[in-house]
Coordinates of C-alpha atoms in Angstrom, one line a residue:
M1 CA -7.9 50.6 209.9
R2 CA -6.6 51.9 213.2
I3 CA -3.4 51.5 211.3
V4 CA -4.7 53.5 207.9
L5 CA -6.6 56.1 210.3
R6 CA -2.9 56.9 211.9
A7 CA -0.9 56.7 208.7
V8 CA -3.4 59.4 207.4
S9 CA -2.6 61.5 211.0
Y10 CA 0.5 62.9 208.7
I11 CA -1.5 64.9 206.9
G12 CA -1.3 67.1 209.7
Y13 CA 2.3 67.4 208.9
F14 CA 2.0 69.1 205.6
K15 CA -1.9 70.8 205.6
A16 CA -1.2 73.7 203.3
R17 CA 0.6 71.1 200.1
F18 CA -1.7 68.4 200.9
A19 CA -4.5 70.6 200.2
A20 CA -2.8 71.8 197.0
K21 CA -2.1 68.9 195.6
F22 CA -6.0 67.7 196.5
L23 CA -7.3 71.1 194.6
I24 CA -5.2 70.0 191.8
M25 CA -5.9 66.7 191.5
W26 CA -9.9 68.1 191.7
L27 CA -9.4 69.8 188.5
S28 CA -7.7 67.4 186.8
L29 CA -11.2 65.7 188.0
L30 CA -13.2 67.8 186.6
T31 CA -12.0 67.8 182.5
P32 CA -14.0 65.3 182.1
L33 CA -17.3 68.5 182.0
V34 CA -16.2 70.1 178.7
L35 CA -13.8 67.9 176.9
P36 CA -16.5 65.9 175.0
W37 CA -18.6 68.6 173.8
P38 CA -16.1 70.1 171.2
L39 CA -16.8 66.5 170.0
K40 CA -20.6 66.6 169.6
I41 CA -19.5 69.4 168.4
V42 CA -17.4 69.1 165.3
I43 CA -19.6 65.7 164.3
D44 CA -22.9 67.5 164.6
N45 CA -23.0 71.1 163.3
V46 CA -19.1 70.5 161.3
V47 CA -18.8 67.3 159.9
L48 CA -23.0 66.4 159.8
G49 CA -24.2 70.5 158.3
M50 CA -26.4 70.5 162.4
P51 CA -27.8 73.7 163.4
V52 CA -26.5 74.4 166.6
A53 CA -28.7 73.7 169.0
P54 CA -27.7 75.8 172.3
E55 CA -30.2 73.6 175.0
A56 CA -28.3 70.5 173.8
F57 CA -25.6 70.9 175.6
P58 CA -24.7 71.9 179.3
S59 CA -25.7 75.7 180.9
Y60 CA -21.1 76.0 181.9
F61 CA -20.3 75.0 178.1
R62 CA -23.2 76.8 176.6
G63 CA -22.9 80.1 178.3
F64 CA -18.8 80.3 177.2
F65 CA -18.3 78.8 173.8
V66 CA -21.4 77.3 172.1
G67 CA -23.1 81.0 171.9
F68 CA -20.4 82.7 170.8
L69 CA -20.8 79.8 167.6
D70 CA -24.5 80.9 166.8
G71 CA -24.3 81.4 163.5
M72 CA -20.8 80.7 162.4
G73 CA -20.4 78.1 159.5
P74 CA -18.2 74.9 159.8
V75 CA -14.9 76.4 159.1
E76 CA -14.9 79.1 161.6
M77 CA -17.1 77.1 164.5
M78 CA -13.7 74.1 163.5
A79 CA -11.1 76.9 163.4
Y80 CA -12.1 77.8 167.2
V81 CA -12.7 74.7 168.6
V82 CA -9.3 73.9 167.8
G83 CA -8.2 77.0 169.4
L84 CA -10.3 75.5 171.7
G85 CA -8.2 72.0 172.0
A86 CA -5.0 74.3 171.4
F87 CA -5.5 76.1 175.4
M88 CA -6.3 73.2 176.7
V89 CA -3.3 71.4 175.8
I90 CA -1.2 73.8 176.8
V91 CA -2.9 74.0 180.0
F92 CA -4.2 70.8 180.9
G93 CA -2.3 68.2 178.5
A94 CA -3.8 66.2 175.7
F95 CA -6.7 63.8 176.4
G96 CA -8.0 61.1 174.7
T97 CA -11.4 59.2 173.6
T98 CA -11.4 56.8 176.0
A99 CA -11.5 59.1 179.4
G100 CA -8.4 57.9 180.0
A101 CA -5.0 60.9 179.2
A102 CA -3.5 59.8 176.8
D103 CA -0.8 62.7 177.7
Y104 CA -0.1 63.0 182.1
T105 CA 3.1 64.0 183.9
E106 CA 5.0 61.3 185.9
G107 CA 9.0 60.4 186.2
Q108 CA 9.2 56.4 187.7
L109 CA 13.1 54.8 187.1
E110 CA 13.1 51.0 186.1
E111 CA 11.9 48.5 188.4
G112 CA 12.5 44.6 189.5
H113 CA 10.3 42.3 190.1
D114 CA 10.7 42.4 194.1
T115 CA 9.4 44.6 196.3
A116 CA 12.9 46.8 197.5
T117 CA 13.5 47.9 193.7
Q118 CA 10.2 48.7 193.0
T119 CA 10.5 51.5 196.4
E120 CA 12.5 53.9 195.1
N121 CA 9.8 54.9 192.6
E122 CA 7.3 54.8 195.4
A123 CA 9.8 57.6 197.7
N124 CA 9.6 59.9 195.1
A125 CA 6.4 59.0 193.3
A126 CA 4.7 61.6 192.1
F127 CA 1.7 62.2 189.5
S128 CA -1.2 64.6 187.9
K129 CA -3.7 64.0 184.7
F130 CA -2.9 67.1 183.0
A131 CA -0.1 67.3 180.7
G132 CA 0.5 70.6 180.8
I133 CA 1.3 73.7 182.9
L134 CA -1.2 72.7 185.6
G135 CA 0.7 69.1 184.9
F136 CA 4.4 70.4 186.1
V137 CA 2.7 72.4 189.8
E138 CA 0.6 69.0 190.3
F139 CA 4.3 67.1 189.6
R140 CA 6.4 69.2 191.1
L141 CA 4.2 69.9 194.0
Q142 CA 3.7 65.8 194.9
L143 CA 7.3 65.2 194.1
R144 CA 7.9 67.3 197.1
L145 CA 5.4 66.1 199.5
T146 CA 5.9 62.8 198.9
Q147 CA 9.5 63.4 199.2
A148 CA 9.0 65.0 202.6
L149 CA 7.2 62.3 203.8
N150 CA 9.4 59.7 203.3
H151 CA 11.8 61.6 204.8
L152 CA 9.8 62.4 207.8
L153 CA 8.8 58.7 208.8
R154 CA 12.8 57.8 207.8
S155 CA 14.4 59.7 210.7
Q156 CA 11.3 58.5 213.1
L157 CA 11.7 55.5 212.7
F158 CA 16.1 55.2 212.4
E159 CA 15.7 57.6 215.6
R160 CA 13.7 55.3 217.2
I161 CA 16.0 52.2 216.5
Q162 CA 18.5 54.5 218.1
A163 CA 16.4 54.2 221.7
L164 CA 15.4 50.9 222.0
P165 CA 17.7 49.2 224.6
M166 CA 20.5 46.7 223.5
S167 CA 18.5 43.9 224.5
V168 CA 15.9 44.8 221.9
L169 CA 19.1 45.7 219.3
N170 CA 21.0 42.6 220.1
D171 CA 17.8 40.1 218.8
Q172 CA 16.5 42.9 215.5
R173 CA 19.2 41.8 213.4
I174 CA 20.5 45.1 211.7
G175 CA 19.6 43.5 207.9
D176 CA 15.5 43.8 209.3
S177 CA 15.7 46.9 210.1
L178 CA 17.6 48.3 207.2
Y179 CA 14.3 46.6 205.7
R180 CA 11.6 48.6 207.7
V181 CA 13.7 51.6 207.3
M182 CA 14.0 52.2 203.2
Y183 CA 11.4 49.5 201.8
D184 CA 8.8 49.5 204.3
T185 CA 8.1 53.1 204.7
P186 CA 7.6 53.9 200.8
A187 CA 4.4 52.1 202.0
L188 CA 2.9 54.7 204.2
T189 CA 3.2 57.1 200.9
N190 CA 0.1 55.1 198.4
V191 CA -2.6 55.4 201.9
F192 CA -1.1 58.4 202.6
Y193 CA -2.5 59.7 199.2
Q194 CA -5.6 56.4 197.9
F195 CA -7.3 56.8 201.7
I196 CA -8.5 60.3 201.2
M197 CA -7.3 61.1 197.8
S198 CA -9.2 58.4 194.9
P199 CA -12.2 57.8 197.3
V200 CA -13.7 60.9 198.1
L201 CA -12.7 62.9 194.5
A202 CA -13.6 59.2 192.9
I203 CA -16.9 59.9 194.3
F204 CA -17.4 63.6 193.8
T205 CA -16.6 63.1 190.0
A206 CA -18.7 60.4 190.2
F207 CA -21.4 62.7 191.0
V208 CA -20.8 65.3 189.1
I209 CA -21.1 63.5 185.5
L210 CA -23.9 61.8 186.8
L211 CA -25.1 65.0 186.9
V212 CA -24.8 66.2 183.7
M213 CA -25.8 62.4 182.2
S214 CA -28.6 62.9 184.7
F215 CA -30.2 66.6 182.6
N216 CA -28.8 66.0 179.6
Y217 CA -29.0 62.9 178.8
G218 CA -32.5 61.8 181.1
D219 CA -34.1 59.9 177.8
A220 CA -31.6 57.2 177.6
P221 CA -32.4 56.5 181.9
E222 CA -30.3 52.9 181.2
V223 CA -27.5 54.2 180.7
V224 CA -27.2 55.9 183.6
Y225 CA -29.2 53.1 185.5
L226 CA -26.0 50.9 184.2
A227 CA -23.1 52.6 185.0
L228 CA -24.6 52.7 188.8
F229 CA -24.4 49.1 188.6
I230 CA -20.8 49.0 187.9
L231 CA -20.4 50.0 192.0
P232 CA -21.6 46.8 192.7
L233 CA -20.6 44.8 190.8
Q234 CA -16.5 45.7 191.0
W235 CA -16.8 44.9 194.9
L236 CA -18.0 41.7 193.6
A237 CA -14.9 41.8 191.8
I238 CA -13.0 41.8 194.3
A239 CA -14.2 40.1 196.8
P240 CA -11.9 37.5 197.0
W241 CA -8.9 38.8 196.8
P242 CA -8.2 41.7 200.0
R243 CA -7.6 39.5 202.3
L244 CA -4.8 36.4 200.5
M245 CA -3.2 40.7 199.4
R246 CA -2.8 41.2 202.3
R247 CA -1.2 38.0 203.1
R248 CA 0.6 37.5 199.9
S249 CA 2.0 41.1 200.6
Q250 CA 3.4 40.5 203.8
A251 CA 5.4 37.3 202.9
S252 CA 7.1 39.3 200.5
R253 CA 8.4 42.1 202.4
A254 CA 9.9 39.4 205.7
A255 CA 11.3 37.2 202.7
G256 CA 12.8 40.3 201.0
A257 CA 13.5 41.5 205.0
V258 CA 16.0 37.8 205.7
T259 CA 17.4 38.1 202.1
T260 CA 18.6 42.0 203.0
G261 CA 19.1 40.9 206.7
N262 CA 22.0 37.9 204.6
V263 CA 23.5 40.1 202.4
E264 CA 24.3 42.9 205.4
E265 CA 25.8 39.8 207.3
G266 CA 27.5 38.2 204.3
M267 CA 29.4 42.2 204.6
S268 CA 30.1 42.8 208.1
N269 CA 31.4 39.2 207.8
V270 CA 33.3 38.9 204.2
L271 CA 36.7 38.6 206.2
A272 CA 35.9 35.9 208.6
V273 CA 33.9 34.4 205.9
Q274 CA 37.3 34.1 203.0
S275 CA 39.0 32.9 206.1
L276 CA 37.9 29.0 206.9
G277 CA 36.4 28.7 203.1
G278 CA 32.7 29.7 204.1
N279 CA 32.9 31.3 200.3
K280 CA 30.7 28.4 198.7
Q281 CA 28.4 28.4 201.9
E282 CA 27.6 31.9 202.2
R283 CA 26.9 31.6 198.2
R284 CA 24.6 29.2 198.9
R285 CA 22.4 31.0 201.6
F286 CA 22.5 33.6 199.9
D287 CA 21.0 32.2 196.7
G288 CA 18.1 30.4 199.5
H289 CA 17.2 33.6 200.7
S290 CA 17.1 35.4 197.6
G291 CA 15.1 32.7 195.3
E292 CA 12.7 32.6 198.2
S293 CA 12.2 36.4 197.9
F294 CA 11.5 36.8 194.4
K295 CA 9.0 33.4 194.9
R296 CA 7.0 35.6 197.7
Y297 CA 6.8 38.4 195.6
R298 CA 5.6 35.8 192.5
A299 CA 3.3 34.6 194.5
Q300 CA 2.4 38.4 195.4
F301 CA 2.3 39.5 191.5
L302 CA 0.1 36.8 190.7
V303 CA -2.9 38.3 193.4
T304 CA -2.9 41.4 191.5
L305 CA -2.7 39.6 188.4
M306 CA -6.1 37.9 189.2
V307 CA -7.5 41.1 190.8
R308 CA -6.8 43.2 187.0
V309 CA -8.5 40.3 185.6
S310 CA -11.4 40.1 188.0
M311 CA -12.0 44.1 187.4
G312 CA -11.5 44.0 183.7
L313 CA -13.8 41.7 183.2
A314 CA -16.7 43.2 185.0
R315 CA -15.7 46.5 183.8
G316 CA -15.7 44.9 180.3
L317 CA -18.6 43.3 180.4
L318 CA -20.4 46.4 180.9
G319 CA -19.5 48.4 178.8
L320 CA -21.0 45.9 175.9
V321 CA -23.7 46.2 177.2
A322 CA -23.4 49.9 177.5
F323 CA -22.3 49.4 173.9
Y324 CA -25.4 48.1 173.0
L325 CA -27.8 50.4 174.7
I326 CA -26.0 53.6 173.5
S327 CA -26.4 52.6 169.8
A328 CA -29.5 51.5 170.0
R329 CA -30.9 55.1 171.4
V330 CA -28.8 56.4 168.1
I331 CA -30.2 54.2 165.7
E332 CA -33.9 54.9 167.0
G333 CA -33.2 59.2 166.7
V334 CA -33.1 59.5 170.7
L335 CA -29.6 61.1 170.7
T336 CA -27.6 62.0 167.7
P337 CA -24.2 60.6 166.7
G338 CA -22.6 63.3 168.1
D339 CA -24.4 62.8 171.8
Y340 CA -22.8 59.1 170.9
G341 CA -19.0 60.0 170.8
V342 CA -20.7 61.9 174.1
L343 CA -22.6 59.2 176.3
I344 CA -19.2 56.5 175.7
Y345 CA -16.6 58.8 176.9
Y346 CA -18.7 60.1 180.4
Y347 CA -19.6 56.2 180.3
A348 CA -16.6 55.0 180.4
W349 CA -14.7 58.1 182.9
F350 CA -17.8 57.6 184.7
S351 CA -16.9 53.5 185.2
G352 CA -13.6 55.0 186.1
A353 CA -14.3 56.4 188.7
L354 CA -16.3 54.0 190.1
T355 CA -14.2 51.3 189.3
A356 CA -11.6 53.2 191.4
I357 CA -13.1 52.6 194.9
P358 CA -12.9 49.1 195.6
Y359 CA -9.5 49.4 194.0
V360 CA -8.4 51.7 196.7
W361 CA -9.4 48.5 199.2
I362 CA -7.0 46.5 196.9
R363 CA -4.4 48.8 196.9
I364 CA -4.4 49.8 200.7
Q365 CA -4.0 45.9 201.6
H366 CA -1.2 45.2 199.5
N367 CA 0.6 48.3 201.9
I368 CA -0.9 48.3 205.3
P369 CA 1.9 45.0 206.0
G370 CA 5.1 47.3 205.4
V371 CA 3.0 50.1 207.7
R372 CA 2.9 47.5 209.9
R373 CA 6.4 46.4 210.0
V374 CA 7.3 49.9 210.5
F375 CA 4.4 51.6 213.3
F376 CA 5.7 48.0 215.0
L377 CA 9.2 49.2 214.9
M378 CA 8.0 52.4 216.2
D379 CA 6.1 51.8 219.2
L380 CA 8.7 49.3 220.8
P381 CA 9.6 50.6 224.1
G382 CA 12.8 52.5 224.5
E383 CA 15.0 53.1 227.0
A384 CA 14.1 55.1 229.8
Y385 CA 16.1 58.1 230.8
T386 CA 15.7 58.2 234.5
G387 CA 16.9 61.1 236.5
G388 CA 19.7 60.6 239.2
V389 CA 23.7 61.1 240.0
E390 CA 25.1 63.1 237.8
L391 CA 28.2 61.7 237.2
E392 CA 31.2 64.3 236.4
R393 CA 34.0 62.3 236.0
V394 CA 35.2 58.6 237.6
S395 CA 37.3 59.0 240.2
Q396 CA 38.1 55.6 241.5
G397 CA 36.6 53.0 239.2
V398 CA 34.1 50.0 238.6
E399 CA 33.6 47.4 241.4
M400 CA 30.9 44.1 240.7
R401 CA 29.7 42.3 243.9
G402 CA 27.5 39.0 242.6
V403 CA 26.9 40.2 240.0
G404 CA 24.2 37.8 237.7
F405 CA 22.9 38.1 234.0
V406 CA 20.4 36.6 232.5
Y407 CA 18.0 37.6 228.8
S408 CA 14.8 37.9 228.5
D409 CA 14.5 34.4 226.4
G410 CA 16.2 32.8 229.8
R411 CA 19.8 32.6 229.1
R412 CA 22.0 33.3 231.4
A413 CA 25.2 35.0 230.5
L414 CA 26.7 35.8 234.3
E415 CA 26.8 34.5 237.6
N416 CA 28.3 35.8 240.8
I417 CA 31.0 37.9 239.3
D418 CA 32.6 40.5 241.0
L419 CA 35.5 42.2 239.9
K420 CA 37.0 45.9 241.0
A421 CA 38.5 47.9 238.2
S422 CA 40.4 51.3 239.8
V423 CA 41.3 54.4 237.6
G424 CA 44.7 54.0 236.0
E425 CA 44.6 50.3 235.4
I426 CA 43.8 47.9 232.6
T427 CA 41.5 45.1 232.7
A428 CA 41.5 42.7 230.3
L429 CA 38.6 40.4 229.9
V430 CA 39.6 36.7 228.5
G431 CA 37.6 33.7 227.6
P432 CA 35.8 31.6 224.8
T433 CA 33.0 33.3 222.7
G434 CA 30.1 33.0 225.3
A435 CA 31.7 33.0 228.0
G436 CA 30.0 36.7 228.5
K437 CA 33.2 39.3 228.1
T438 CA 30.3 41.5 225.7
S439 CA 27.9 41.6 227.9
L440 CA 29.8 42.4 231.1
A441 CA 31.0 44.9 229.2
H442 CA 27.2 45.9 228.2
L443 CA 26.6 46.5 232.3
V444 CA 29.1 49.0 232.9
P445 CA 26.9 52.1 230.1
A446 CA 23.9 50.2 231.7
Y447 CA 22.7 48.9 228.5
H448 CA 21.8 45.8 230.5
A449 CA 20.9 46.1 234.2
P450 CA 22.7 43.6 236.2
S451 CA 19.3 41.0 237.1
E452 CA 21.4 39.6 240.6
G453 CA 24.4 41.0 242.7
T454 CA 25.5 45.3 242.7
L455 CA 27.6 47.2 240.1
L456 CA 28.8 50.1 241.8
I457 CA 30.4 53.6 239.8
D458 CA 32.4 55.4 241.8
G459 CA 31.2 53.9 245.2
V460 CA 27.1 54.5 243.7
E461 CA 24.9 51.8 242.5
V462 CA 24.6 52.3 238.9
G463 CA 20.2 52.1 238.6
D464 CA 20.8 55.6 240.9
I465 CA 22.9 57.3 238.7
A466 CA 22.0 59.7 235.4
V467 CA 22.5 57.3 232.2
K468 CA 24.2 60.4 230.0
S469 CA 26.4 61.3 232.3
L470 CA 27.7 57.6 233.4
R471 CA 27.5 57.2 229.0
R472 CA 30.1 59.8 228.0
Q473 CA 32.4 58.7 230.9
V474 CA 32.6 55.1 228.5
A475 CA 34.5 54.9 224.7
Y476 CA 34.3 51.5 222.6
V477 CA 36.1 50.1 220.0
F478 CA 35.0 47.5 218.2
Q479 CA 36.0 44.2 217.9
E480 CA 36.9 44.3 214.0
T481 CA 39.3 46.8 213.0
Q482 CA 40.9 47.1 209.7
L483 CA 43.4 49.2 207.2

């Protein structure tokens, strides 16, 4: 939960845009208050020719539309209903009779069947239940918000990686760091939206629909009770899956990071691989890692599939019961045929809102491993830039007296090194691979601190020199040069 709350805290960077997105999404979830009532007018008053009964409609719809239709003929009423529908399509978009939007606003690229290739859509996620003018406004707003959030997080993580001590950077594979920056950071986007928007808006929508159903259809309370039963039933349906989803997602991301690291390492050492005839070995290594990555993703997708099946069966079972109860009330004459369409619509929308609440928990479990991997790297202790003597310009040189260095894992790289390199001289360090040449060179700009002995720059111990001023005096030439 601490990770979730930390992810949600990023709302503080985008308060105004997040509030605007929240407001428009809230409006989109209020559309059920209006959508089914024109259908009742068409069935009861236009097709069946029943007189308009204003008391059969909710007060908010009765005041601005139903009262206006009172006394009109079927053709006139149908014309005004069509006009209202055209206006709503232009502003809100087209909605289907199954309580789901038949038309909505989204934009996604084709994606592959692994975590890495799906993050491009997550890093640019935008969606609106509206498809008209409001849909375009909401889509553009969320797109900019998502991109700004991911840019901020990637920048913070990359800056943190740059500040890590050399010893940590040596232990952290470049491919894994790349995976975290590019492919794990979008996981925060889902938590960012889902933890706040989905539960709050789903509960609010369900509450509003419940009030409308209770006030207008108190003669059929069993439908309301049945809809309320969906929530505990859905929690039971997902009970076996959250922990398994989290573990499978973690395994999928870890395998993807290994594959990315293999690609980076292979490309960095391509000249060595080709010159030593290691192409087949490198191909086999990549084939194994890539296959493992897809295998882990398939395991994760299997859990996702089981969650959807479990929740779909639970919702479908109660849907059949609701169909029976509403149909029976229509046959008994308690409800009109027009009420059947309204109640089926409201029941489907209400059940969808309640189903979204437990499903959010599953989605969070799916994304938490990625967020955890990002925050883990961000929380690693950075390099300490302590104050000290400002080194304007090296005038004498470097001197080592009995210097030794041991890595954090216990490997000794240097022991009892005495060296004097004066300004104006060229000093070459020669030795076989693993002799400690790079480790010794890293001591000079204070990438590592000597485990024992003394390292002096112009007669001043390196630990007493301001790190930034020291590194301004050091130039680095990469070992592998290419044209």
